[in-house]
PDB file of C-alpha atoms in Angstrom:
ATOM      1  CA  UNK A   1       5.817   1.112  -1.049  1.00  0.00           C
ATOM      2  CA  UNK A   2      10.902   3.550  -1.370  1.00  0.00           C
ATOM      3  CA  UNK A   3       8.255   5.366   0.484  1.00  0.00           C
ATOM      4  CA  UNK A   4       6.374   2.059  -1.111  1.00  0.00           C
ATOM      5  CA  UNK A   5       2.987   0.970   1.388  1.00  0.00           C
ATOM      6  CA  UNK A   6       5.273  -0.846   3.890  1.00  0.00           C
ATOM      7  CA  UNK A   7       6.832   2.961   4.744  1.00  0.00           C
ATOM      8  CA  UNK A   8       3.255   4.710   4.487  1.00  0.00           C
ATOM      9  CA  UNK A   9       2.257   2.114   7.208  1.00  0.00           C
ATOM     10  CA  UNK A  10       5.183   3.065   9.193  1.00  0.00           C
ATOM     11  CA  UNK A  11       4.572   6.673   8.721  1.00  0.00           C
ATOM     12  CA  UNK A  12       0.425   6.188   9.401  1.00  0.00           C
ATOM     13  CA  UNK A  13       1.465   5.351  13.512  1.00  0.00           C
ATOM     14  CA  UNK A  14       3.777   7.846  14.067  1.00  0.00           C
ATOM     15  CA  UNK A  15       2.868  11.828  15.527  1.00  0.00           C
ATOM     16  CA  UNK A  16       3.493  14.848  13.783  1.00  0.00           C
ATOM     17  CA  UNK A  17       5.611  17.600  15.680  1.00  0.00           C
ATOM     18  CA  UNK A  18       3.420  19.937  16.916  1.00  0.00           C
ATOM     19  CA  UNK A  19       3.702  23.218  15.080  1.00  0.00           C
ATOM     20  CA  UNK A  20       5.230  25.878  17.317  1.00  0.00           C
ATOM     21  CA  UNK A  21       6.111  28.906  14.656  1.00  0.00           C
ATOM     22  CA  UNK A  22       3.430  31.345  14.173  1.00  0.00           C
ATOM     23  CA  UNK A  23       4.531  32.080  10.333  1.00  0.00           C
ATOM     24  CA  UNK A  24       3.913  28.227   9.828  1.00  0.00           C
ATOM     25  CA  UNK A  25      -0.045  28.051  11.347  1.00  0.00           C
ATOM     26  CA  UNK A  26      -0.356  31.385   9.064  1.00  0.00           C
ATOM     27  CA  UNK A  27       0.957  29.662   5.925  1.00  0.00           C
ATOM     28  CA  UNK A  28      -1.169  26.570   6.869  1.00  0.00           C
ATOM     29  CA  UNK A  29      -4.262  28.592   6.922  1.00  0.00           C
ATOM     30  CA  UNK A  30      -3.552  30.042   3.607  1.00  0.00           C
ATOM     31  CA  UNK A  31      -3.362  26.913   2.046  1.00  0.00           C
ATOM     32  CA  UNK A  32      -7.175  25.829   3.571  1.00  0.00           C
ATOM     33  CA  UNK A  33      -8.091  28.761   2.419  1.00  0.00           C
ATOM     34  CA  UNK A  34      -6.622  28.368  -1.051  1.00  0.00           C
ATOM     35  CA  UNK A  35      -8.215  24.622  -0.868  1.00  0.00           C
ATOM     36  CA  UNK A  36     -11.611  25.720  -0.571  1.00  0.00           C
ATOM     37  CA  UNK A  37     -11.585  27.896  -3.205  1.00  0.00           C
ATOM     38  CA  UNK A  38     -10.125  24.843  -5.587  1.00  0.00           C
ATOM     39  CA  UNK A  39     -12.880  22.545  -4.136  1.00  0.00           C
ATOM     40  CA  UNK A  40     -15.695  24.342  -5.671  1.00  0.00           C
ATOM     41  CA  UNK A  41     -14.087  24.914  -8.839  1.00  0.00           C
ATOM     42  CA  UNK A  42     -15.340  22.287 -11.604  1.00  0.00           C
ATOM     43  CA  UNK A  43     -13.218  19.875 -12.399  1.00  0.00           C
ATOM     44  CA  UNK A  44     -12.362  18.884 -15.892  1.00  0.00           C
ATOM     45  CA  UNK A  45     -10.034  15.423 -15.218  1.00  0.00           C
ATOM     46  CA  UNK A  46      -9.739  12.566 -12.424  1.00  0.00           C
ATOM     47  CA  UNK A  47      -6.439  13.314 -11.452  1.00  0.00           C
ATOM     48  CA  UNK A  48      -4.938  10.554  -9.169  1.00  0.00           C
ATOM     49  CA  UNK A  49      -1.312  10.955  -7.723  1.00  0.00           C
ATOM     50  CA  UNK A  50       0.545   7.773  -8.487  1.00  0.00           C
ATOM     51  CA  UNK A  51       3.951   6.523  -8.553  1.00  0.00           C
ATOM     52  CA  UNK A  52       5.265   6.268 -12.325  1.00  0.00           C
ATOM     53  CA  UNK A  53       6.692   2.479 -11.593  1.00  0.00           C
ATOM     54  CA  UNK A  54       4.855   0.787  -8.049  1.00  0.00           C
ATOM     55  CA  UNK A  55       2.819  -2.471  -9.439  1.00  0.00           C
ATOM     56  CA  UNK A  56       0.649  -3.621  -8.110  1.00  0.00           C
ATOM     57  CA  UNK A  57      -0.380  -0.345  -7.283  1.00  0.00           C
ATOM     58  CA  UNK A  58       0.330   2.034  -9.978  1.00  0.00           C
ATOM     59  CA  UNK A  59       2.492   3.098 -12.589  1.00  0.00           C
ATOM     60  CA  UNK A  60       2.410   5.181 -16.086  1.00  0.00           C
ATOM     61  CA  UNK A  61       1.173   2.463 -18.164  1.00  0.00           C
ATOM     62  CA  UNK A  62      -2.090   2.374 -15.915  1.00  0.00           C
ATOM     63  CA  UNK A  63      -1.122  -1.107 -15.080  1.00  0.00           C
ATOM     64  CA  UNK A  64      -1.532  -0.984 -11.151  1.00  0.00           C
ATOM     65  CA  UNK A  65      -4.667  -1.506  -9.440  1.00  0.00           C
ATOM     66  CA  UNK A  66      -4.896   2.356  -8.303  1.00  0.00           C
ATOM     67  CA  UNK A  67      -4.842   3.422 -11.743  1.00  0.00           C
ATOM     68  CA  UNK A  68      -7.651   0.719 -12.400  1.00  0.00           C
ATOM     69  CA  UNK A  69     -10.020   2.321  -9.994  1.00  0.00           C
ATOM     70  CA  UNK A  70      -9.040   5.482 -10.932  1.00  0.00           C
ATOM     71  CA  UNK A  71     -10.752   5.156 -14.439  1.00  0.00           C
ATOM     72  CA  UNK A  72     -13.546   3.317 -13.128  1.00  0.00           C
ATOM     73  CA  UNK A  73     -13.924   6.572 -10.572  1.00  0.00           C
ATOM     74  CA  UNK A  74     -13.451   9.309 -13.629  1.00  0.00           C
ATOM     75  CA  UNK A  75     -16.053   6.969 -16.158  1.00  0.00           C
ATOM     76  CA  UNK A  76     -18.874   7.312 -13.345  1.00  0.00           C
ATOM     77  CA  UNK A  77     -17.789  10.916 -13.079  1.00  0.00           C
ATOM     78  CA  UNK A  78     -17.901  11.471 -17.060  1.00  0.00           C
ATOM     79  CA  UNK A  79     -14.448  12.449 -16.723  1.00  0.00           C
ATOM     80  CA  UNK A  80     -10.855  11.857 -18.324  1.00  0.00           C
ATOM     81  CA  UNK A  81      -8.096  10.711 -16.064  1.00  0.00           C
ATOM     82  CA  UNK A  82      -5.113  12.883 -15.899  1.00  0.00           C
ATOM     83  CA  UNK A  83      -2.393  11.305 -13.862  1.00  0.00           C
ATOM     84  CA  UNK A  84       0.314  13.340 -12.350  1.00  0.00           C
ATOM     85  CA  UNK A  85       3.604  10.425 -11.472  1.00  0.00           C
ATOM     86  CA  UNK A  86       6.676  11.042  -8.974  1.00  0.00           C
ATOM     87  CA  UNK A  87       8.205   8.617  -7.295  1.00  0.00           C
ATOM     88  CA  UNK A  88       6.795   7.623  -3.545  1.00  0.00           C
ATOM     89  CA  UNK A  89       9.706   8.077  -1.773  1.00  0.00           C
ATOM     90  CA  UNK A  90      10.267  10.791   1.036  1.00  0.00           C
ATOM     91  CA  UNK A  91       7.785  14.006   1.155  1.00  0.00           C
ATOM     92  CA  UNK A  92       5.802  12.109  -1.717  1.00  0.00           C
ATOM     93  CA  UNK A  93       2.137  14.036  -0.797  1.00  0.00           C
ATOM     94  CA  UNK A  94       4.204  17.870  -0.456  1.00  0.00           C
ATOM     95  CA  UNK A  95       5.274  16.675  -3.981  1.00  0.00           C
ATOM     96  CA  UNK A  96       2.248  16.079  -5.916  1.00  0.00           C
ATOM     97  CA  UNK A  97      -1.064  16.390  -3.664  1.00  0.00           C
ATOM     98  CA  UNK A  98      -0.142  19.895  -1.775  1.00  0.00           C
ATOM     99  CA  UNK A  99       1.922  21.069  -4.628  1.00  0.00           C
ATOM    100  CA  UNK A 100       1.578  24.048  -7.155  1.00  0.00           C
ATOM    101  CA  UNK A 101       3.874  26.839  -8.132  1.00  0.00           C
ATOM    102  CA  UNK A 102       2.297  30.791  -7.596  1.00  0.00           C
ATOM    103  CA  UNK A 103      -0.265  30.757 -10.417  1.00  0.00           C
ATOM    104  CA  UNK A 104      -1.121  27.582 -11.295  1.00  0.00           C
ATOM    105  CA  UNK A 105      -3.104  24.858 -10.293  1.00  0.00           C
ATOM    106  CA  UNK A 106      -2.292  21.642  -7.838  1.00  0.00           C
ATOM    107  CA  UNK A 107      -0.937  18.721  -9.927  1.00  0.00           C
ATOM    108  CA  UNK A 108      -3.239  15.886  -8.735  1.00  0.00           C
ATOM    109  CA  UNK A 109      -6.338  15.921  -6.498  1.00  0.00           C
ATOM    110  CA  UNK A 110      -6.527  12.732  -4.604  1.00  0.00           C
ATOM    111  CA  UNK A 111      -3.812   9.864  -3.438  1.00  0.00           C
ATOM    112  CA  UNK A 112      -5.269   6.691  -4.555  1.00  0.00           C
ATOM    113  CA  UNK A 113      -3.741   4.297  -0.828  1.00  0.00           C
ATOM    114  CA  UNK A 114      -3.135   5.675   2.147  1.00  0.00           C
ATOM    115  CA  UNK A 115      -3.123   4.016   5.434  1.00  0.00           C
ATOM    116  CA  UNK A 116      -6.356   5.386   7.514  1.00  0.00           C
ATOM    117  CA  UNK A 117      -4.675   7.711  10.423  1.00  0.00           C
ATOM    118  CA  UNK A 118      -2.131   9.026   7.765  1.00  0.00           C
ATOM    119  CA  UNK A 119      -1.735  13.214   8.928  1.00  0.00           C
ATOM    120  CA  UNK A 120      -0.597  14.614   5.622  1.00  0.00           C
ATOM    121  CA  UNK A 121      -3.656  14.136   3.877  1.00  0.00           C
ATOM    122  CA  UNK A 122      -7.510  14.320   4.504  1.00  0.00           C
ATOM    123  CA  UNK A 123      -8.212  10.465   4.676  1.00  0.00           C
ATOM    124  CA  UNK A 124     -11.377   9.133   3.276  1.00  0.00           C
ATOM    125  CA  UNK A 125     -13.507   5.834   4.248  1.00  0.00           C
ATOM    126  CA  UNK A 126     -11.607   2.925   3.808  1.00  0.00           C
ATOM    127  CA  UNK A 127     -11.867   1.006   0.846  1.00  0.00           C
ATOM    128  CA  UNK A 128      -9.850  -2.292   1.244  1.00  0.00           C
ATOM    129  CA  UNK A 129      -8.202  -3.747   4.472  1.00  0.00           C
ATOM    130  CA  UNK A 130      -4.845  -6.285   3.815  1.00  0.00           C
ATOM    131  CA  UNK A 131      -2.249  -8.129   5.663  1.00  0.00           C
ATOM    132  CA  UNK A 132       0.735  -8.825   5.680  1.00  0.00           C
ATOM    133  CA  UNK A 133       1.741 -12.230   4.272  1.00  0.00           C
ATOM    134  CA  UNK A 134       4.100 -14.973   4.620  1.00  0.00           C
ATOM    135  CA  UNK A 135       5.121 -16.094   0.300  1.00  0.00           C
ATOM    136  CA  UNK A 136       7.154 -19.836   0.117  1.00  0.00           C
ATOM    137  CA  UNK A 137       7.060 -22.343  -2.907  1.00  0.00           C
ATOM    138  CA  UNK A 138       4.745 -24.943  -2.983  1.00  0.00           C
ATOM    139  CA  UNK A 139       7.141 -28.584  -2.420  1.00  0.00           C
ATOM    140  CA  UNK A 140       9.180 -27.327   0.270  1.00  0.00           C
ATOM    141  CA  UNK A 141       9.468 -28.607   4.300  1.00  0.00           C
ATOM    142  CA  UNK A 142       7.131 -25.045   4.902  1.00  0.00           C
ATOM    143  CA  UNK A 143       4.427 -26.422   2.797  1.00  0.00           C
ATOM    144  CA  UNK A 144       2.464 -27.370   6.194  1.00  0.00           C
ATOM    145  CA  UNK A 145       2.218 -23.493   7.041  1.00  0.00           C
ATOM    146  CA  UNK A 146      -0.745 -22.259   6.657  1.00  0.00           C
ATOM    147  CA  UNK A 147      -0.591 -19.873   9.288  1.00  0.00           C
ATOM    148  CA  UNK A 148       1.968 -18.074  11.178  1.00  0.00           C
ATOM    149  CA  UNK A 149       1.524 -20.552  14.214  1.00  0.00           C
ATOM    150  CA  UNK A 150       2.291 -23.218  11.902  1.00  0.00           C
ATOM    151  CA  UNK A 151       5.717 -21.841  11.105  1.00  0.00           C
ATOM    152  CA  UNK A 152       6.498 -21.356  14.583  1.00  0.00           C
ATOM    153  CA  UNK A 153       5.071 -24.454  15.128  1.00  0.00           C
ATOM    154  CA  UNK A 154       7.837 -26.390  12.535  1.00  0.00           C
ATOM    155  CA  UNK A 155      10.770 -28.962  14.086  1.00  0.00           C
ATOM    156  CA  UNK A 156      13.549 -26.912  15.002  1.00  0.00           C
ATOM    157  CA  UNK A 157      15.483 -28.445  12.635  1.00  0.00           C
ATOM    158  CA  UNK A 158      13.802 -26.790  10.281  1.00  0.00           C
ATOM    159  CA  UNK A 159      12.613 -23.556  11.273  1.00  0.00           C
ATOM    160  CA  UNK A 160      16.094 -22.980  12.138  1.00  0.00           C
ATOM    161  CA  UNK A 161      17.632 -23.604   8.576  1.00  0.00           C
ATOM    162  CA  UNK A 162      15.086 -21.251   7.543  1.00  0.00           C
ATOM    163  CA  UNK A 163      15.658 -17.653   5.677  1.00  0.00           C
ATOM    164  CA  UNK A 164      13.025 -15.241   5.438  1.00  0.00           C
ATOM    165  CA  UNK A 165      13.473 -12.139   3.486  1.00  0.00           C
ATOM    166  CA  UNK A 166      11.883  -8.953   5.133  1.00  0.00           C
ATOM    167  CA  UNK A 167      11.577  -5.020   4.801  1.00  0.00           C
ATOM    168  CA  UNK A 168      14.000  -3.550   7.263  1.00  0.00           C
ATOM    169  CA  UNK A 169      11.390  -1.866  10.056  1.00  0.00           C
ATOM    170  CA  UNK A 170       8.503  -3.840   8.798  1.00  0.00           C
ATOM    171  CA  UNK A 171       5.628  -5.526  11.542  1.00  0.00           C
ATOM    172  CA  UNK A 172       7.700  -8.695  10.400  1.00  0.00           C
ATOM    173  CA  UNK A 173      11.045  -7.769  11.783  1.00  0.00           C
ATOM    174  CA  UNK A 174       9.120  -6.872  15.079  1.00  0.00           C
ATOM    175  CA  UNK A 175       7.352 -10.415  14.506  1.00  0.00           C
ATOM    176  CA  UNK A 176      10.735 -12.593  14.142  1.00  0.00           C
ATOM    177  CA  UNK A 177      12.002 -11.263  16.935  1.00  0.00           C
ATOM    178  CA  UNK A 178       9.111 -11.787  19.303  1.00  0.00           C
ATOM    179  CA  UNK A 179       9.037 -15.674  18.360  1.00  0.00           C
ATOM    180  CA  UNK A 180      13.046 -15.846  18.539  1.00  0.00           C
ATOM    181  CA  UNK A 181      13.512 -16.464  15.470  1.00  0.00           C
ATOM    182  CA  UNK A 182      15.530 -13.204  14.481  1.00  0.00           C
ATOM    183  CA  UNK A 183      18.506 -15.501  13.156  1.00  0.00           C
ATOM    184  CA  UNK A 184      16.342 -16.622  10.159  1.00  0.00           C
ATOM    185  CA  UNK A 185      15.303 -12.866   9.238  1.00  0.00           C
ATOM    186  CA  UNK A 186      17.245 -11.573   6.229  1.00  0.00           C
ATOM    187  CA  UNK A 187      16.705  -7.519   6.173  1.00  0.00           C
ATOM    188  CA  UNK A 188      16.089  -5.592   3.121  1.00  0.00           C
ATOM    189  CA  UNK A 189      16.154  -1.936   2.737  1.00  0.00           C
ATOM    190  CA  UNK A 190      12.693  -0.671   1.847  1.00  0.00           C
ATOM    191  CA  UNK A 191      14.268   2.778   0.205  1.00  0.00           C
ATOM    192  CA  UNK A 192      16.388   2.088  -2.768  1.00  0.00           C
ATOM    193  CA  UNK A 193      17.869   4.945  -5.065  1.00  0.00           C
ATOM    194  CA  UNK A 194      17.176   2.499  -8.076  1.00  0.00           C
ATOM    195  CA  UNK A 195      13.870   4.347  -9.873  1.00  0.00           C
ATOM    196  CA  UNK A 196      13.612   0.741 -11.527  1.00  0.00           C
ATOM    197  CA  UNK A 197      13.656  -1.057  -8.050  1.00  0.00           C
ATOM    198  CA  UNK A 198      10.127  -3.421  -7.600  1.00  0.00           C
ATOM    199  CA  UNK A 199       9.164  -3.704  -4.238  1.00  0.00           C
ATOM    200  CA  UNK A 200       8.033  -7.253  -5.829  1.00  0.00           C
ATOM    201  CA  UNK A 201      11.674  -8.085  -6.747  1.00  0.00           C
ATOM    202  CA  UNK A 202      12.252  -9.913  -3.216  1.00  0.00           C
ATOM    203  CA  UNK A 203       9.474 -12.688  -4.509  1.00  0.00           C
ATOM    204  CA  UNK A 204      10.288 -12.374  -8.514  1.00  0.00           C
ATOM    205  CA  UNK A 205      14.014 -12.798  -7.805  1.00  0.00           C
ATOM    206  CA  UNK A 206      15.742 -13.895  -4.877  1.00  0.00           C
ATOM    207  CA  UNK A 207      12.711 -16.348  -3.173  1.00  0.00           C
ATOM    208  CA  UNK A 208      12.093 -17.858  -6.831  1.00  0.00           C
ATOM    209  CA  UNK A 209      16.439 -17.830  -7.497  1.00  0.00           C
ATOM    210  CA  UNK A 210      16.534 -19.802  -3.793  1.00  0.00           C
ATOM    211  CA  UNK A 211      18.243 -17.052  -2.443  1.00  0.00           C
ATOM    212  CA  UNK A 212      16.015 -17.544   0.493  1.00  0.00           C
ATOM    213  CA  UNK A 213      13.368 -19.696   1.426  1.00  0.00           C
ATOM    214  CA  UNK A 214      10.709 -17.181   2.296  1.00  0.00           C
ATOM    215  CA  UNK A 215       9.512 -13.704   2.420  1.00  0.00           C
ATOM    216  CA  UNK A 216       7.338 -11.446   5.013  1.00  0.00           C
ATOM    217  CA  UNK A 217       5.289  -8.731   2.939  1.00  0.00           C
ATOM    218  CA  UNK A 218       2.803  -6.376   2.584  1.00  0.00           C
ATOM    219  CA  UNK A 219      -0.456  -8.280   1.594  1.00  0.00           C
ATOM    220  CA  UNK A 220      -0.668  -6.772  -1.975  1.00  0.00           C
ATOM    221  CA  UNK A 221       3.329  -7.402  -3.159  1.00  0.00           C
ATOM    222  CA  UNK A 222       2.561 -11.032  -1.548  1.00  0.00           C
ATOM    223  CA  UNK A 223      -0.512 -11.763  -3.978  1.00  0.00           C
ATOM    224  CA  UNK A 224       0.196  -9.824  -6.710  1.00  0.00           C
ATOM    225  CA  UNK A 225       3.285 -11.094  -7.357  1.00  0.00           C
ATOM    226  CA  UNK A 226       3.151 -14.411  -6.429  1.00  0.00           C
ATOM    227  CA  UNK A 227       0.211 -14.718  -9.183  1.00  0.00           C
ATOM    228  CA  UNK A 228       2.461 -13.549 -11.533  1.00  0.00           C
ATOM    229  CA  UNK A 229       5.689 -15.623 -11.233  1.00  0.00           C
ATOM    230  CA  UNK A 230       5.033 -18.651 -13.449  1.00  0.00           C
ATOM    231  CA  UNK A 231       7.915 -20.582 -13.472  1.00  0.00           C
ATOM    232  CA  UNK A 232       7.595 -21.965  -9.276  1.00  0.00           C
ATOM    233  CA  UNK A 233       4.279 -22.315  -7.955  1.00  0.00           C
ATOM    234  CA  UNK A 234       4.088 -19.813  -4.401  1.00  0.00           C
ATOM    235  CA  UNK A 235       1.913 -20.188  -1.132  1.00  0.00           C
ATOM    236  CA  UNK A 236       0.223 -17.154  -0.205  1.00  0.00           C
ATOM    237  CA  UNK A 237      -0.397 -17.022   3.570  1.00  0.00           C
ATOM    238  CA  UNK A 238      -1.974 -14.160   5.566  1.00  0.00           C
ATOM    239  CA  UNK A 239      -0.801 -13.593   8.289  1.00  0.00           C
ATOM    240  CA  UNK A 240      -2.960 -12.176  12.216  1.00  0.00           C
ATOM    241  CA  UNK A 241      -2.163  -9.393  14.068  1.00  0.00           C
ATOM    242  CA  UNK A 242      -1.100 -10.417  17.741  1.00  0.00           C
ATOM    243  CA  UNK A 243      -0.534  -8.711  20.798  1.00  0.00           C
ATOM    244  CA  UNK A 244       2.421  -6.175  19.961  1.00  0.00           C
ATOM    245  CA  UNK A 245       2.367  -6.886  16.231  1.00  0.00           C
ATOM    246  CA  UNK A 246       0.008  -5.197  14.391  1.00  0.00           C
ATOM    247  CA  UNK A 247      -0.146  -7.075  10.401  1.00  0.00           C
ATOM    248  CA  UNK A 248      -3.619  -5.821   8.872  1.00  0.00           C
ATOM    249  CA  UNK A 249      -4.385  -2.107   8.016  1.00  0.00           C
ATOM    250  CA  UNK A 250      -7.544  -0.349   6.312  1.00  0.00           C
ATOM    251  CA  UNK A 251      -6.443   1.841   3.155  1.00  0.00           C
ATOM    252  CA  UNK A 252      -8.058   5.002   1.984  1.00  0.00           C
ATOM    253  CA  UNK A 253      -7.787   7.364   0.123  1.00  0.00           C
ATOM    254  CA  UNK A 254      -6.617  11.080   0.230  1.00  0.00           C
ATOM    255  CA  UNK A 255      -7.415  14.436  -0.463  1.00  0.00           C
ATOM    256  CA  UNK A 256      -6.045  18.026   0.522  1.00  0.00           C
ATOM    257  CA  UNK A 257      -7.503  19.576   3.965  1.00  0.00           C
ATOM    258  CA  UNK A 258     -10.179  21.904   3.669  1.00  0.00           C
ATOM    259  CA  UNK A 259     -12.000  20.053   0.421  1.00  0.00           C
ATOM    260  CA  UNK A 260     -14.737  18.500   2.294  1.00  0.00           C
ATOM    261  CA  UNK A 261     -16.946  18.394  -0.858  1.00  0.00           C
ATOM    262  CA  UNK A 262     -14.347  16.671  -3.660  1.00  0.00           C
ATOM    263  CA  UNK A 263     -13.715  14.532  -0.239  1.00  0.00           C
ATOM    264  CA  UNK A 264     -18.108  13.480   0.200  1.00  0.00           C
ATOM    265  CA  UNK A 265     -17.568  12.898  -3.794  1.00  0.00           C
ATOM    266  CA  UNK A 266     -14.752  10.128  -3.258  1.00  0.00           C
ATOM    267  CA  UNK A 267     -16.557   8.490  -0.493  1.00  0.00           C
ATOM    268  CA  UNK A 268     -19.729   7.985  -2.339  1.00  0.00           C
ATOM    269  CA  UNK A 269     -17.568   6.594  -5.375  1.00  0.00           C
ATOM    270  CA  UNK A 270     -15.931   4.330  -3.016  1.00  0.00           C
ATOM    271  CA  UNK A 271     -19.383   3.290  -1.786  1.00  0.00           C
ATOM    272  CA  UNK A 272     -20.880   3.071  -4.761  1.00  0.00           C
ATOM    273  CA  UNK A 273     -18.628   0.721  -5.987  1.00  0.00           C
ATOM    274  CA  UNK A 274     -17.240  -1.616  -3.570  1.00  0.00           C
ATOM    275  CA  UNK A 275     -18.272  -5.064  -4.981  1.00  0.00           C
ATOM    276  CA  UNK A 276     -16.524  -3.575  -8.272  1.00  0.00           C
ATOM    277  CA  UNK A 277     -13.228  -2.496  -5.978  1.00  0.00           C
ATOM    278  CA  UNK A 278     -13.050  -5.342  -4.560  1.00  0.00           C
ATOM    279  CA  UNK A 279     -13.277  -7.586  -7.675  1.00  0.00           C
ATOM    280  CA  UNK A 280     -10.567  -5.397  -9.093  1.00  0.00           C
ATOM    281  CA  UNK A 281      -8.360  -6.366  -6.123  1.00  0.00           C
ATOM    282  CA  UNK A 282      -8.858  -9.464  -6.275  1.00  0.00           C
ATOM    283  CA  UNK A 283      -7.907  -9.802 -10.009  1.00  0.00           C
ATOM    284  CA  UNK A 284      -4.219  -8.660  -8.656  1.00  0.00           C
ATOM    285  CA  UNK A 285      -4.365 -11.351  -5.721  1.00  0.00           C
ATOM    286  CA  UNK A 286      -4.915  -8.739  -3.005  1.00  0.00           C
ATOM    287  CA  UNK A 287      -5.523 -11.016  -0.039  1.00  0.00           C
ATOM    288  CA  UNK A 288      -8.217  -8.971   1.298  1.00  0.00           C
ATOM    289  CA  UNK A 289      -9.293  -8.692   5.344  1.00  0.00           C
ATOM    290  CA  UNK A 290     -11.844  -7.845   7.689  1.00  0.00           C
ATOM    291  CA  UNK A 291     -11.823  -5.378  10.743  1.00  0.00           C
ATOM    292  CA  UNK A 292     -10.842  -8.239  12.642  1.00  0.00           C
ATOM    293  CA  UNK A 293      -8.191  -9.275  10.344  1.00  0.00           C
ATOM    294  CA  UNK A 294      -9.713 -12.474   9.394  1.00  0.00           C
ATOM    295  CA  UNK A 295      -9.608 -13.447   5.804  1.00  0.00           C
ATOM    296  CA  UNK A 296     -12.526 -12.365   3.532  1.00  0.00           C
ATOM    297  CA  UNK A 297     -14.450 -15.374   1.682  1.00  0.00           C
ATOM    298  CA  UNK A 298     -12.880 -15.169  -2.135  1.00  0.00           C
ATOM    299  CA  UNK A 299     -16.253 -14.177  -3.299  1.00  0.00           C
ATOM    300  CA  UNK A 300     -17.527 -11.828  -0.425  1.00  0.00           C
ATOM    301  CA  UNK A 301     -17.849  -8.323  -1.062  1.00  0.00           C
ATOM    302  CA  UNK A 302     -18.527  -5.572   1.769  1.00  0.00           C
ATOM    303  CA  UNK A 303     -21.993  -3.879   1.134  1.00  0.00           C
TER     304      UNK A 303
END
């Protein structure tokens, strides 16, 4: 997710520096303070913060799941949506959740995926859980995998002809490695300076061009995008979390500190309509997870 999902997981498991200037826990209570005030104010839009070009999540042609769920979220609260776009890259949340100039009001009020844990934002319950997942076309010698076992489980004639695109830092770099099979990992950067870059471009162009054989991914680039190339059938296959490697994560949703009210609202939306969530996910191939990280029944919705 540029800062793109794989980099928000990233970002979810590491610590914050602890705060050590005194001007800086000032300014931070300011801003609570400044927060509550906006909380009780009524709101006239739904205003998610989304990135203006990030499908299958987003983007300013409300194409993206996120923006989906955002105007099911602003119907049920008799609302227009009023999306504020910048590009999820570096200091993405100080951009557009936390941000206002003296005067005016904050841009957006709530960041549509976040990883549960994240520290820059007040996370909410989650309200999908993914996986990573292993994307290969249908034909091939891989079309026995059906798990990650199964790939390590391939001759080694094969496995070690094998090259699998992956998001420099990913769980799947960590995951090659562990299983010796670093040799067939092809790195790519997850920040790119091209505003027009698709996390989705290592399935849409080099897998389906033969550049390589297979890709690692983030659950929701896997499915989306493997639904929509139409020229070579794809394989979908989520992939477990192991000892060491950690593949699934639960995704929230976030709001600013100190809004504990507009927070209660998003969780009861989010409640409210889960089955409907989750059918919306679906619709872009999210392969979708439980706590354990086992794969959800294609028709079973959490309550």
């Amino acid at each position: 997710m540029t800062h793109r999902l794989d980099s928000a997981v990233r970002r979810a498991i590491r610590t914050t520096a602890a705060r050590a200037a005194v001007m800086g826990v000032i300014a931070g209570a300011l801003a609570l303070a400044c927060s509550h005030a906006h909380a009780d104010e009524a709101r006239s839009a739904f205003r998610p913060c989304i990135d203006p070009s990030n499908l299958p999540f987003a983007n300013e042609h409300g194409e993206g799941f996120e923006n989906r769920i955002a105007e099911l979220f602003a119907k049920q609260l008799g609302l227009p949506v009023q999306s504020y776009a910048f590009p999820q890259r570096m200091n993405f949340i100080r951009n557009t959740l936390r941000y206002r100039l003296p005067g005016e009001d904050y841009r957006c009020d709530v960041v549509m995926s976040i990883p549960v844990g994240f520290e820059q934002a007040a996370a909410t319950k989650a309200y999908y859980r993914s996986t990573y997942a292993l994307v290969f076309p249908k034909g091939t010698a891989l079309d026995a995998v059906r798990t990650g076992t199964d790939l390590f489980a391939l001759p080694p004639d094969v496995r070690n002809r094998l090259h699998i695109g992956i998001y420099d830092k990913s769980p799947a770099s960590h995951w090659l490695v562990k299983h010796g099979m670093e040799a067939q990992a092809k790195p790519y950067p997850i920040l790119s300076p091209d505003p027009d870059y698709s996390p989705g471009d290592i399935i849409e162009k080099d897998l389906v061009q033969g550049k390589i054989d297979a890709v690692i991914v983030w659950g929701p680039i896997a499915g989306f995008y493997a639904k929509r190339v139409l020229s070579t059938p794809l394989q979908v296959v989520p992939l477990a979390s192991e000892p060491g490697v950690k593949f699934d994560y639960a995704i929230a949703m976030g709001v600013r500190y100190g809004e504990p009210e507009w927070k209660a609202t998003i969780e009861k939306l989010i409640a409210d309509n889960q089955r409907a969530i989750d059918g919306i996910l679906r619709d872009y191939g999210v392969p979708l997870v439980d706590e354990h990280g086992q794969p959800l029944p294609a028709q079973a919705s959490r309550p």
